[in-house]
XYZ file of C-alpha atoms in Angstrom:
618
model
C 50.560 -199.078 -35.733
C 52.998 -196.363 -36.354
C 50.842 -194.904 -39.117
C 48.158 -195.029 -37.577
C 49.669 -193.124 -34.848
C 50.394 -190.433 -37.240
C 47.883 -189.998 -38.234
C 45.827 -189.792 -35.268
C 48.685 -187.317 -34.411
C 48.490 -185.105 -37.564
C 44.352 -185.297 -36.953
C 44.866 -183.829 -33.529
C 46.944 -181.063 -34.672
C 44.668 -179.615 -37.520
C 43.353 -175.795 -36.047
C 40.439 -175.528 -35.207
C 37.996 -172.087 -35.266
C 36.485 -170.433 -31.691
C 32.993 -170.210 -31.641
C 31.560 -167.041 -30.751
C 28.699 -166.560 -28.692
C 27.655 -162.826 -30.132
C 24.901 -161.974 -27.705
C 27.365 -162.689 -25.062
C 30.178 -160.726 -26.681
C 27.433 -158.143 -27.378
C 26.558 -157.796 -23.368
C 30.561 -157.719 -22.981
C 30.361 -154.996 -25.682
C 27.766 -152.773 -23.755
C 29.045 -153.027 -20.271
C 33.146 -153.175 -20.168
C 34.004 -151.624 -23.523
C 31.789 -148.758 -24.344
C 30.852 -146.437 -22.397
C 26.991 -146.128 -23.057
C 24.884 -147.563 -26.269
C 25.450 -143.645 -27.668
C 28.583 -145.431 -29.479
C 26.797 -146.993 -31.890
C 26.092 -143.850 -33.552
C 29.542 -143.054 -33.385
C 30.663 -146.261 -35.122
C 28.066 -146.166 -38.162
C 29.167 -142.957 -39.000
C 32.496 -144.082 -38.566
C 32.003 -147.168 -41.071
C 30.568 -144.273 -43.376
C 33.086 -141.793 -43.484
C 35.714 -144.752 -43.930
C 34.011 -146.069 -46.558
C 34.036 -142.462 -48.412
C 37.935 -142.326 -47.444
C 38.544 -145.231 -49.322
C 36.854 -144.675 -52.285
C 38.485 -140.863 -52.679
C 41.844 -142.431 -52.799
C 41.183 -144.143 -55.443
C 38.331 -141.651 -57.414
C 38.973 -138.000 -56.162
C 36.000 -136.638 -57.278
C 33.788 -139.206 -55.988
C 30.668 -137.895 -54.402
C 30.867 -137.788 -50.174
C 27.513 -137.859 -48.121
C 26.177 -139.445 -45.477
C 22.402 -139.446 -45.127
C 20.855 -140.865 -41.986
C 17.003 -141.173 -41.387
C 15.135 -142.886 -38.530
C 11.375 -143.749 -38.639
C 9.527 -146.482 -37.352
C 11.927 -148.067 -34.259
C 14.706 -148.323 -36.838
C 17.571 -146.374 -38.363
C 18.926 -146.130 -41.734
C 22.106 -144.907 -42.819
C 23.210 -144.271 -46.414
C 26.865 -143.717 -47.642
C 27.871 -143.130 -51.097
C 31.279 -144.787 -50.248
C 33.626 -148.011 -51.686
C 30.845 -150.286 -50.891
C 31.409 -154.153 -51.134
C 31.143 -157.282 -52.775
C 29.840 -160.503 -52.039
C 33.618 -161.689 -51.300
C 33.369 -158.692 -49.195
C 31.080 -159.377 -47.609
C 32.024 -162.528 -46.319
C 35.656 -161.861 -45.655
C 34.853 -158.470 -43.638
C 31.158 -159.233 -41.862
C 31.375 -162.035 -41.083
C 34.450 -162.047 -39.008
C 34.921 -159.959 -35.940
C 37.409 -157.704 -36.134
C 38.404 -157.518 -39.710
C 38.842 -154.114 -40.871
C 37.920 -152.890 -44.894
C 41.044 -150.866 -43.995
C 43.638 -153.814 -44.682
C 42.289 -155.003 -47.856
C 44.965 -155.445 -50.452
C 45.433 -151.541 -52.158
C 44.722 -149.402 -49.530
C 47.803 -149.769 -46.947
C 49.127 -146.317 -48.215
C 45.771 -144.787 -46.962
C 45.071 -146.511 -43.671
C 45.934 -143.306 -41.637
C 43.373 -142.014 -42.724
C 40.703 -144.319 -41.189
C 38.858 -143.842 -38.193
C 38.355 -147.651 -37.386
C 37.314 -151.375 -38.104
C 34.450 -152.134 -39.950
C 33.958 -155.592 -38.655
C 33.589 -154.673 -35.038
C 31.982 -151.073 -35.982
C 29.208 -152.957 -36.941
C 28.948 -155.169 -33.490
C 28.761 -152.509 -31.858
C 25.783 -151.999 -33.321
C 24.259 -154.957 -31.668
C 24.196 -153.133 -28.265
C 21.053 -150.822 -29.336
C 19.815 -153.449 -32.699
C 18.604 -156.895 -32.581
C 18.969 -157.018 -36.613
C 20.984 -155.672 -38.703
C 20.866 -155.644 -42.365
C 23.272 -154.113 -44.958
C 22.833 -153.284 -48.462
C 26.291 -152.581 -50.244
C 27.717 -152.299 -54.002
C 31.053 -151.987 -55.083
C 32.689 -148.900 -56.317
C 35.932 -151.212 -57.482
C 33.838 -153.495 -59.108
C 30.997 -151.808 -60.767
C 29.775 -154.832 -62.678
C 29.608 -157.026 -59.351
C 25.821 -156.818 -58.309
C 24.241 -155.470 -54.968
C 24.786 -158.120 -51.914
C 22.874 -158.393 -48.773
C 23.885 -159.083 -45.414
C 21.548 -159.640 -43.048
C 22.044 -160.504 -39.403
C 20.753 -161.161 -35.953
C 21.552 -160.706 -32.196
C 21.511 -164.826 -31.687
C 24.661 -164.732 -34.053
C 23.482 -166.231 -37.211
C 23.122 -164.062 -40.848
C 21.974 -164.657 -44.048
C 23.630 -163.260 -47.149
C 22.297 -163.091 -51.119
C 22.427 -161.366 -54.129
C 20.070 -158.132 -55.466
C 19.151 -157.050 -58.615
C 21.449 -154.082 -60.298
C 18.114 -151.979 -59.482
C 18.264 -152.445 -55.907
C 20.937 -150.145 -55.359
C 22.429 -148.634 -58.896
C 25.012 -146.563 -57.348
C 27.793 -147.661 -55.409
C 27.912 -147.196 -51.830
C 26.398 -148.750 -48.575
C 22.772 -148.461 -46.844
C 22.799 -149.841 -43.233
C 19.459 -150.923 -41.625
C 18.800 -151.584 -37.913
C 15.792 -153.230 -35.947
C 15.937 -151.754 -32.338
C 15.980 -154.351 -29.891
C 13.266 -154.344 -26.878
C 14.351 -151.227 -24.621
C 16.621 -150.006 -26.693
C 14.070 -147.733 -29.261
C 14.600 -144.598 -27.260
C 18.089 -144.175 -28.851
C 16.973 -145.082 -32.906
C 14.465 -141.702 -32.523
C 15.300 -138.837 -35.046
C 15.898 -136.029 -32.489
C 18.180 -138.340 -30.570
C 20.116 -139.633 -33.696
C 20.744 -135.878 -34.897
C 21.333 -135.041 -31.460
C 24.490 -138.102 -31.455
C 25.225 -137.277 -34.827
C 26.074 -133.653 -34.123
C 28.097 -134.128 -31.036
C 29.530 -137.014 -32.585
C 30.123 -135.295 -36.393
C 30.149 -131.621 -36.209
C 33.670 -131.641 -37.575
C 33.274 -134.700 -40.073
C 34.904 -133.697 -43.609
C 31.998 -134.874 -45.390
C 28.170 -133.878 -46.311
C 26.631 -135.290 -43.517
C 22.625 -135.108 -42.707
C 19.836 -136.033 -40.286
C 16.804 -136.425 -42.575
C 17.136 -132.840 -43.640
C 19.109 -131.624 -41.022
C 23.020 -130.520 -41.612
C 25.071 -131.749 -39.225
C 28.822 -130.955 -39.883
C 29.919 -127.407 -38.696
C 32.657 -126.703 -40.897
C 35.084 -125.118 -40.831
C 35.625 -125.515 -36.864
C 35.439 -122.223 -34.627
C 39.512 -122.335 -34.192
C 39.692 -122.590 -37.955
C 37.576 -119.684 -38.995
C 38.472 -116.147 -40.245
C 36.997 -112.842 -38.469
C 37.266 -109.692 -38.615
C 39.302 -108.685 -35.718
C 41.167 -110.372 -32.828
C 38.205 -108.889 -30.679
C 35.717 -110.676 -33.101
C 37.859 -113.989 -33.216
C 37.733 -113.430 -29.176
C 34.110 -113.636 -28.924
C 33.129 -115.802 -31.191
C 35.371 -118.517 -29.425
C 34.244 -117.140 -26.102
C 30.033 -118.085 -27.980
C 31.809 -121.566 -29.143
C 32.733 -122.147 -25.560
C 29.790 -121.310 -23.879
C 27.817 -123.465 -25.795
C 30.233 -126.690 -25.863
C 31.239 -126.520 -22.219
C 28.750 -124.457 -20.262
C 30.784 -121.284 -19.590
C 32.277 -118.059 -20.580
C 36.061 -118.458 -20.586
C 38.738 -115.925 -19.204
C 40.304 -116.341 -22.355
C 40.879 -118.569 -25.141
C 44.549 -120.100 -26.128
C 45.230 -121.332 -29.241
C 46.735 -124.982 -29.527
C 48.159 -125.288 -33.016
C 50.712 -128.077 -33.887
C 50.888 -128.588 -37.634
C 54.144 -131.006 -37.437
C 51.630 -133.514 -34.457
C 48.388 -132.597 -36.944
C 46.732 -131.195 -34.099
C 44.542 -127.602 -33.980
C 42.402 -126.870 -31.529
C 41.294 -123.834 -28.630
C 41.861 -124.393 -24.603
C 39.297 -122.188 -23.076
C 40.626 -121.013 -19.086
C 38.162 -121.540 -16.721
C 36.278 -117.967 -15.125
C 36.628 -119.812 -11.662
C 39.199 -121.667 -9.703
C 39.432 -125.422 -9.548
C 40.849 -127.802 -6.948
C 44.627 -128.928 -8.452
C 43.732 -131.879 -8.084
C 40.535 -132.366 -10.602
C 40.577 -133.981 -13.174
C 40.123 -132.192 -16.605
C 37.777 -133.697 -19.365
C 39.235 -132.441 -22.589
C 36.878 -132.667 -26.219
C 39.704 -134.604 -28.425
C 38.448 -135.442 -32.363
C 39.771 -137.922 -34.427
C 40.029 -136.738 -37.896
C 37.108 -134.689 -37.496
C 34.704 -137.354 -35.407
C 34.582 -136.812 -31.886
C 36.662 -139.657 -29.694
C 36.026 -138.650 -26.156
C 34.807 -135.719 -23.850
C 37.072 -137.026 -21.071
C 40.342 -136.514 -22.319
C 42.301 -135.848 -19.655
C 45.711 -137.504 -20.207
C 45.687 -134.535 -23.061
C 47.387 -131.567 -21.235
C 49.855 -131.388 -18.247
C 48.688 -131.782 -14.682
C 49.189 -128.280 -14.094
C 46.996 -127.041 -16.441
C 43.743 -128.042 -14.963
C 42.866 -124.152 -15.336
C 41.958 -125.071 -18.704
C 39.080 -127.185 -21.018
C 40.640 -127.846 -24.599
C 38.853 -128.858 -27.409
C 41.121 -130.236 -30.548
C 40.672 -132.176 -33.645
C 44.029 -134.369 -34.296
C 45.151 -137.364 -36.918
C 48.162 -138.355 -35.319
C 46.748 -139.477 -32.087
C 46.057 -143.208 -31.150
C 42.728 -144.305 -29.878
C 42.215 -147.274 -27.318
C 40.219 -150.476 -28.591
C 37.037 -148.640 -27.650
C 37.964 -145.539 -29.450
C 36.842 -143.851 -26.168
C 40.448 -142.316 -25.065
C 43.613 -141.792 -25.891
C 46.692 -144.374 -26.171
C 49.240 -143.580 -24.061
C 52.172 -143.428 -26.105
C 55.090 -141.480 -26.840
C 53.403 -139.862 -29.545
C 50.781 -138.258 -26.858
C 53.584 -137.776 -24.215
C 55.152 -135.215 -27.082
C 51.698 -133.466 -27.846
C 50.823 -133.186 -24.392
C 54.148 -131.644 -23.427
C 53.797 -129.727 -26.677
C 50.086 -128.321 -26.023
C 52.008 -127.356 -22.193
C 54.099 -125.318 -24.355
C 51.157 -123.182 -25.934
C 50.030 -122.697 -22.873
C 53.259 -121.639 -20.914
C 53.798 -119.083 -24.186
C 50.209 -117.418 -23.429
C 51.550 -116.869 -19.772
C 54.261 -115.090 -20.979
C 52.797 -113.089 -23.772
C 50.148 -111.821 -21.304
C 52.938 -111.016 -18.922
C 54.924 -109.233 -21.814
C 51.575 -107.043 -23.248
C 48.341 -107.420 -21.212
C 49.191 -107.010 -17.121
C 45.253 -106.396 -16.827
C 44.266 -109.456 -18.601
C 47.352 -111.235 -16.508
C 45.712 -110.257 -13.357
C 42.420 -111.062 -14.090
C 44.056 -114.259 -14.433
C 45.669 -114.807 -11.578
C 43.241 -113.325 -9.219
C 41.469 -116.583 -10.449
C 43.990 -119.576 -11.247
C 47.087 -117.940 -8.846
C 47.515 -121.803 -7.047
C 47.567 -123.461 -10.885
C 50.569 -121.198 -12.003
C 52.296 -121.129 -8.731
C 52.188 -125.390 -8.984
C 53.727 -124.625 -12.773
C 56.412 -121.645 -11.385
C 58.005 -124.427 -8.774
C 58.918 -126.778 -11.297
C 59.211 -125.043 -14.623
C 62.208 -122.448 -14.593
C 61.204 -120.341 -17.511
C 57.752 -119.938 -15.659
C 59.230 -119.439 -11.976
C 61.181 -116.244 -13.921
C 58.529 -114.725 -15.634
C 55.459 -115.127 -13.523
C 57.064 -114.938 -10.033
C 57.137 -111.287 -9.976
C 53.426 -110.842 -10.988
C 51.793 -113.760 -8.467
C 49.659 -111.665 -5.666
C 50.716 -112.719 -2.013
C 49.616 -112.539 1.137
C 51.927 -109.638 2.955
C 51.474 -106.984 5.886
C 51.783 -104.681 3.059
C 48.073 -106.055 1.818
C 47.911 -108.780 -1.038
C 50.748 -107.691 -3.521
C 52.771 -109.195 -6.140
C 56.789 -110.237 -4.805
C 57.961 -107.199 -6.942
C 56.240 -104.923 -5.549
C 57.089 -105.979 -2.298
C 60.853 -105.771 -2.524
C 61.073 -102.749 -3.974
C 59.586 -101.605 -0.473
C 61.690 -103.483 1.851
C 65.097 -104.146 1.483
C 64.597 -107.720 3.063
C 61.677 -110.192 2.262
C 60.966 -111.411 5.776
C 58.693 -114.608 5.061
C 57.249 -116.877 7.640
C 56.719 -120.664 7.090
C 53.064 -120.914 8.413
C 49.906 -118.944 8.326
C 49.869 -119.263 12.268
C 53.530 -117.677 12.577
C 52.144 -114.599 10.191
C 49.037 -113.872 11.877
C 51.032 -113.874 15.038
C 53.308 -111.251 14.295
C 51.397 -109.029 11.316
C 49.880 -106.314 13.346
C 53.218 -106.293 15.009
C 55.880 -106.242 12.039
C 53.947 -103.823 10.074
C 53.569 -101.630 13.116
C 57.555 -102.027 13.726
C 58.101 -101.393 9.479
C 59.221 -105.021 9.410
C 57.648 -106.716 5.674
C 56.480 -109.784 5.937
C 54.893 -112.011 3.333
C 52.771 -114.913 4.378
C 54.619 -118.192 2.828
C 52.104 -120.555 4.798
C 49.956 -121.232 1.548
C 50.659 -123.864 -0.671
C 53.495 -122.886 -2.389
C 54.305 -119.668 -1.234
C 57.289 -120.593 1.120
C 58.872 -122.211 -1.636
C 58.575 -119.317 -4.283
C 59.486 -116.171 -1.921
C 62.546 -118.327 -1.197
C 63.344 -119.193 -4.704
C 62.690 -114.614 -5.445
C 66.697 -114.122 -5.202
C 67.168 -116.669 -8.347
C 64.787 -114.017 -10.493
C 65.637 -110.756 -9.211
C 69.344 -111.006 -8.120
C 70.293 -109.030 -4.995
C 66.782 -109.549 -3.322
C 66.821 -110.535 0.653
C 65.076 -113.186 1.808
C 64.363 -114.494 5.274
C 62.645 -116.238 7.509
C 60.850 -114.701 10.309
C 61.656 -115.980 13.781
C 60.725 -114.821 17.324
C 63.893 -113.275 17.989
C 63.760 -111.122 14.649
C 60.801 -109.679 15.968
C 61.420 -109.188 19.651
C 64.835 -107.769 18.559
C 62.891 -105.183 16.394
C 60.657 -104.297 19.734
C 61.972 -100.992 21.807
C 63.424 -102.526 24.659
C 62.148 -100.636 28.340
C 64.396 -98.416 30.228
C 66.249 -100.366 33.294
C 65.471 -98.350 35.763
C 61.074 -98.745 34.898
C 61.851 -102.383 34.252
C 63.566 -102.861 37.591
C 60.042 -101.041 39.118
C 58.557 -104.379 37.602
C 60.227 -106.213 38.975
C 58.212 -108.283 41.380
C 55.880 -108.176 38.842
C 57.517 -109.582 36.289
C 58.978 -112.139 38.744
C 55.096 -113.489 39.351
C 53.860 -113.393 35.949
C 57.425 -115.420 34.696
C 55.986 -117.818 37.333
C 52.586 -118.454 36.690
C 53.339 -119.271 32.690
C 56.404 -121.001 33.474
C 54.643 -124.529 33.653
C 53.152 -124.069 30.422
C 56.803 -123.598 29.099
C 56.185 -119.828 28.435
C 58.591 -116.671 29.528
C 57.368 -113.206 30.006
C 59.107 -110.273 28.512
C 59.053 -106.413 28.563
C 58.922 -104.234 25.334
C 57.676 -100.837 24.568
C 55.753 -101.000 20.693
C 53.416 -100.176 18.573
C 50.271 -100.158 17.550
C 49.230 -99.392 21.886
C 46.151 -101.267 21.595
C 48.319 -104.583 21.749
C 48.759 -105.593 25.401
C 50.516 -108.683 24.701
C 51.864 -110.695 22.281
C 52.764 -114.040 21.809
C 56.032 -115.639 20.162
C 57.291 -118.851 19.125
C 58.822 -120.729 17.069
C 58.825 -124.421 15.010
C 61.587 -125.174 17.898
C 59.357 -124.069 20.748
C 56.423 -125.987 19.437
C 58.370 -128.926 19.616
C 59.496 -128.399 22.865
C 55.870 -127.788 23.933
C 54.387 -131.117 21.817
C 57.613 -133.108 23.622
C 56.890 -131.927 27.132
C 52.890 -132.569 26.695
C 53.974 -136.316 25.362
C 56.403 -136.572 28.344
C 53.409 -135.470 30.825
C 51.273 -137.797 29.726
C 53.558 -140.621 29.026
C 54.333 -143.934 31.036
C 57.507 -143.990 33.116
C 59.349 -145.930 30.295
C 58.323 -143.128 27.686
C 58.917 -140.305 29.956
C 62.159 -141.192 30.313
C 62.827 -141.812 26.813
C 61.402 -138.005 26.046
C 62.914 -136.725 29.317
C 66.058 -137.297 27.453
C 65.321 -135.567 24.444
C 64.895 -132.512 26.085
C 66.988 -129.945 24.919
C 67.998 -126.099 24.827
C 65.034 -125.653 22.180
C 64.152 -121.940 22.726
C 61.130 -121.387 24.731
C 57.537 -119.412 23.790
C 57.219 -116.112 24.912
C 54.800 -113.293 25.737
C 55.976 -110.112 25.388
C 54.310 -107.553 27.136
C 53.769 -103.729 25.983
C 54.719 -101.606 28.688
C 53.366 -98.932 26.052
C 49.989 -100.285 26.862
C 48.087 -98.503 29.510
C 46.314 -101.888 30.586
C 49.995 -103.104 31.270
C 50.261 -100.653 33.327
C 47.906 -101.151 36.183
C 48.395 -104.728 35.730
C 51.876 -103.865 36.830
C 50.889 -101.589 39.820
C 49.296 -104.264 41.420
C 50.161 -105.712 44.990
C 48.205 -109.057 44.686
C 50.870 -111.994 43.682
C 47.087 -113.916 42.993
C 46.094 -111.705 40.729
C 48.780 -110.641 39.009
C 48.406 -114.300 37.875
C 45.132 -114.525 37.117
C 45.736 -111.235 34.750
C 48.779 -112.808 33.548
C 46.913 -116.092 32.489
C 44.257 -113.620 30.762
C 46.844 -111.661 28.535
C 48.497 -115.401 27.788
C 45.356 -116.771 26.562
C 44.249 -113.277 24.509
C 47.426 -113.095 22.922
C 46.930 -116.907 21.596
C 43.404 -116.321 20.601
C 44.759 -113.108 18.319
C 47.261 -115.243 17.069
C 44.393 -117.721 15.855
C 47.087 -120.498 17.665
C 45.036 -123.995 18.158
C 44.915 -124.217 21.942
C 46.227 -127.042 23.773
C 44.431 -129.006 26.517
C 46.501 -127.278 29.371
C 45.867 -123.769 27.388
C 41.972 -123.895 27.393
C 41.878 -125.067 30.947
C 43.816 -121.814 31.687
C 41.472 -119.592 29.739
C 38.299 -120.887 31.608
C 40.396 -121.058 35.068
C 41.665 -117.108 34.331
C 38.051 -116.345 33.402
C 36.433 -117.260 36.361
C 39.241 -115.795 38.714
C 38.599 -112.510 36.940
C 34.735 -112.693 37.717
C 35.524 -113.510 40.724
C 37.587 -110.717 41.696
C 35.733 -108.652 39.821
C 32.350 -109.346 42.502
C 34.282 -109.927 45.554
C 32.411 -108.162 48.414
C 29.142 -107.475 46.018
C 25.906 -109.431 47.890
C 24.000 -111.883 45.849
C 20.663 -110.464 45.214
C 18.735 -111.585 48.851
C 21.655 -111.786 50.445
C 22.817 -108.977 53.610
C 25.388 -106.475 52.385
C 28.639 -107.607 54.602
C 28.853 -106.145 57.672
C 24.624 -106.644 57.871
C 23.089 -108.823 59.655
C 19.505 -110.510 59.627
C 17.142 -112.215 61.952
């Protein structure tokens, strides 16, 4: 009983071997792993140059083509490589996943391999619904021609050919397009796949008689000139991405066995798009959507590179994220950061081409990159009441960098500062508050401050006492018409005259405002929870010019009622030159001011058909 036991035991641990469905592997194949059916190109020629590899390292002078030809709804494709043997042919085809590249002998050369043979060829599947092979062995000369032959429902067929089926070594893969799937076994699409695919393949590599390797690559080249080298890059650029580049950087890291050209982009991009990068793999193209490749804050750039030190992902459609790429792409960041500086060092023109394009990308790089922040800072344009200048150029005017924190704040007080001599520079943009802050780091001794309502009202010409105590009663109404809406009313003499009023606040006073509006329209409970947050936040004011004749007869006037209504009117002008969003309470004043003005304005005047007063009519 025991024995028996054992051996039912021992029976019931033997392995066993899954069973693969292939077409559904295939349909797995075509729809999670690969991108589109294009990759089958991509692997065949893959399988090819591999098979070339292999045979070099062990005969250097061993011929290297690659001859593809497609006729009839199928494609043939000829390689004069290693080829294999019937033993071959069963170890490798026949089992997914097994890779040529780990038989016995060629370990020192696997690097330089571009993938699996095994599951090269199912990939092939996703376009074929047979496949046959015709291979014989470069390591075994005397070993005759085998043939592998196999379709889409899994099951193959493999035999033995005559020595004058194939007399030279090397490999001849045939495929049967499967129903739909013709359109992509047609010569001009196959020489279309093979060149984007194999424009930098190392070997002879043809389309019927087409060439399609494009060697050596445009980065790699020699011309005449820098100029010459310039626009042939600029040609290379145009015709792989679609556009004529700024410039061209080169991206050349011999120790990572990378070399390739980042084109910058002629127009701006959003920061946060993502860039598709070209990225070869010893010469075959891996992926046009490279974008782990380069830095985030280089998205003013499209790269394309060949590299052999890179790792591909299982569907040899990206880039493994390792610490291998995290070097190159911090690497390649270098490059880039270096052009920056040499065009800040010897081409200013060319440096402000640049920027007037890409000035958000390098401000991004400047806040977090020290080296950057010291040599670009002083060249990035900025929004100032000076015009659009660079931070440089701005301090050697002023002797402080006033700066305000919003775009609101500067349009507020522009026309005013510049008027006054005050330099402001708009730090409201993404950014820019940071960097005109961080200026005294890079130029040592600079100023910088922020601009607040009382640095500008202090800067105003204050009134004589004796014509401010004329306005007095004025004064007194207009402080309480704009009370409610937290406001106080000031009286300045400035320039330019055409300003009758301004208005001035502050990040405090827009709290205040936001707090009391809450509080307004709050419940008793939360009323008297912001109630008690009320504090001595300064308040918003308008100051008006008393050099501004409008101001003037505004303040001559004997009406309390519309000395408001005018006061309202200046209130809401000054917020719409501002470009201030207008609160509920602030747009209800503007249309309440409007009509009091109209109606002053026809008081006494008869409606057309109406008696004149004082008339009467029967």
């Amino acid at each position: 009983m025991d024995s028996q036991t054992s051996q039912s035991s021992q029976a019931s641990q033997q392995p066993h071997t899954f069973q693969v469905d292939l077409r559904g592997l295939v349909d797995l194949l075509s729809h999670h792993l690969y991108s589109s059916p294009k990759v089958y190109l991509r692997e065949l020629l893959q399988n090819a140059v591999d098979a070339i590899t292999a045979r070099r390292a062990e005969e250097p002078g061993a011929p290297a083509r690659v001859r593809l030809s497609a006729a009839d709804g199928g494609l043939r494709v000829e390689d004069s490589g290693v080829g294999l043997t019937e033993a071959d042919v069963h170890s490798l085809l026949a089992t997914i996943g097994r890779s040529s590249k780990r038989a016995e002998g060629l370990q020192e050369v696997r690097s330089d391999f571009l993938g699996q043979f095994g599951i090269g060829l199912l990939a092939c599947f996703v376009v074929a619904e047979r496949i046959r092979v015709v291979s014989r062995s470069a390591r075994t000369p005397d070993a005759p021609p085998v043939e592998w032959t196999a379709c889409d429902d899994g099951s193959y067929t493999v035999r033995t050919l005559p020595h004058a089926e194939r007399p030279e070594p090397g490999t001849t893969v045939h495929l049967v397009a499967r129903a739909g799937a013709g359109e992509w076994l047609t010569q001009p699409r196959v020489l279309a796949l093979a060149r984007d695919f194999g424009s930098l393949l190392p070997y002879d590599v043809r389309v019927g008689d087409e060439t399609v390797t494009d060697l050596p690559a445009p980065w790699n080249r020699s011309y005449p000139s820098p100029a010459a080298r310039r626009v042939a890059l600029a040609r290379h650029c145009h015709e792989l991405f679609g556009f004529t580049p700024l410039d061209s950087v080169e991206l050349d890291l011999p120790v990572a066995g990378v070399r390739g050209v980042a084109y910058v982009l002629p127009s701006a991009v959003s920061p946060a798009q993502r860039a598709g990068h070209r990225v070869h793999l010893k010469g075959m193209l891996l992926t046009e959507r490279g974008e782990q490749l380069l830095p985030d804050w280089a998205f003013f750039v499209r790269c394309v590179l060949d590299t052999d030190s890179l790792r591909p992902t299982a569907s040899r459609e990206a880039l493994y994220e390792d610490e291998t790429l995290a070097a190159v792409r911090e690497a390649l960041g270098g490059r880039i950061r270096s052009w920056l500086t040499g065009l800040a060092a010897g081409d200013p023109q060319r440096l402000a081409a640049f920027l007037d394009v890409h000035h958000l990308g390098v401000k991004s790089l400047a806040r977090h990159d020290e080296e950057m922040l010291r040599t670009m800072l002083p060249w990035l344009p900025f929004e100032t009441t000076d015009g659009r200048l660079s931070l440089e150029e701005f301090a050697q005017r002023h002797p402080v960098v006033h700066f305000t924190r919003t775009v609101e704040e500067f349009r507020q007080v522009a026309p005013i500062a510049a008027a006054q001599g005050i330099g402001v520079v708009n730090g409201g943009y993404t950014y820019d508050g940071e960097l005109v802050e961080a200026l005294p780091s890079v130029r040592p001794g600079t100023v910088v401050a922020e601009l607040d309502a009382d640095t500008v009202t202090a800067h105003l010409d204050a009134v004589a006492p004796d014509d401010e105590l004329a306005l007095g009663d004025f004064l007194a109404a207009a402080r309480t018409r704009l009370d409610p809406l937290g406001c106080d009313v000031v009286l300045r003499a400035f320039l330019p005259l055409s300003v009758p009023a301004l208005h001035l606040d502050d990040r405090g006073a827009r709290h205040e405002q936001a707090r009391a509006q809450a509080e307004a329209s709050a419940d008793d409970l939360w009323a008297g929870i912001l109630g008690s947050l009320r504090g001595s936040a300064p308040r918003a004011r308008l100051v008006l010019n008393h050099l501004n004749p409008l101001i003037r007869r505004i303040g001559s006037l004997n009406d309390p009622e519309l000395i408001g209504t005018a006061t309202e009117s200046l209130y809401g002008q000054a917020l719409l030159m501002a470009q201030r969003p207008l609160r509920p309470a602030d747009s209800a004043l503007l249309n309440r001011a409007f009509i009091g003005l109209l109606e002053w304005a026809t008081h006494g005047e008869p409606a057309p058909g109406e008696p004149a007063e004082g008339q009467g009519g029967h």
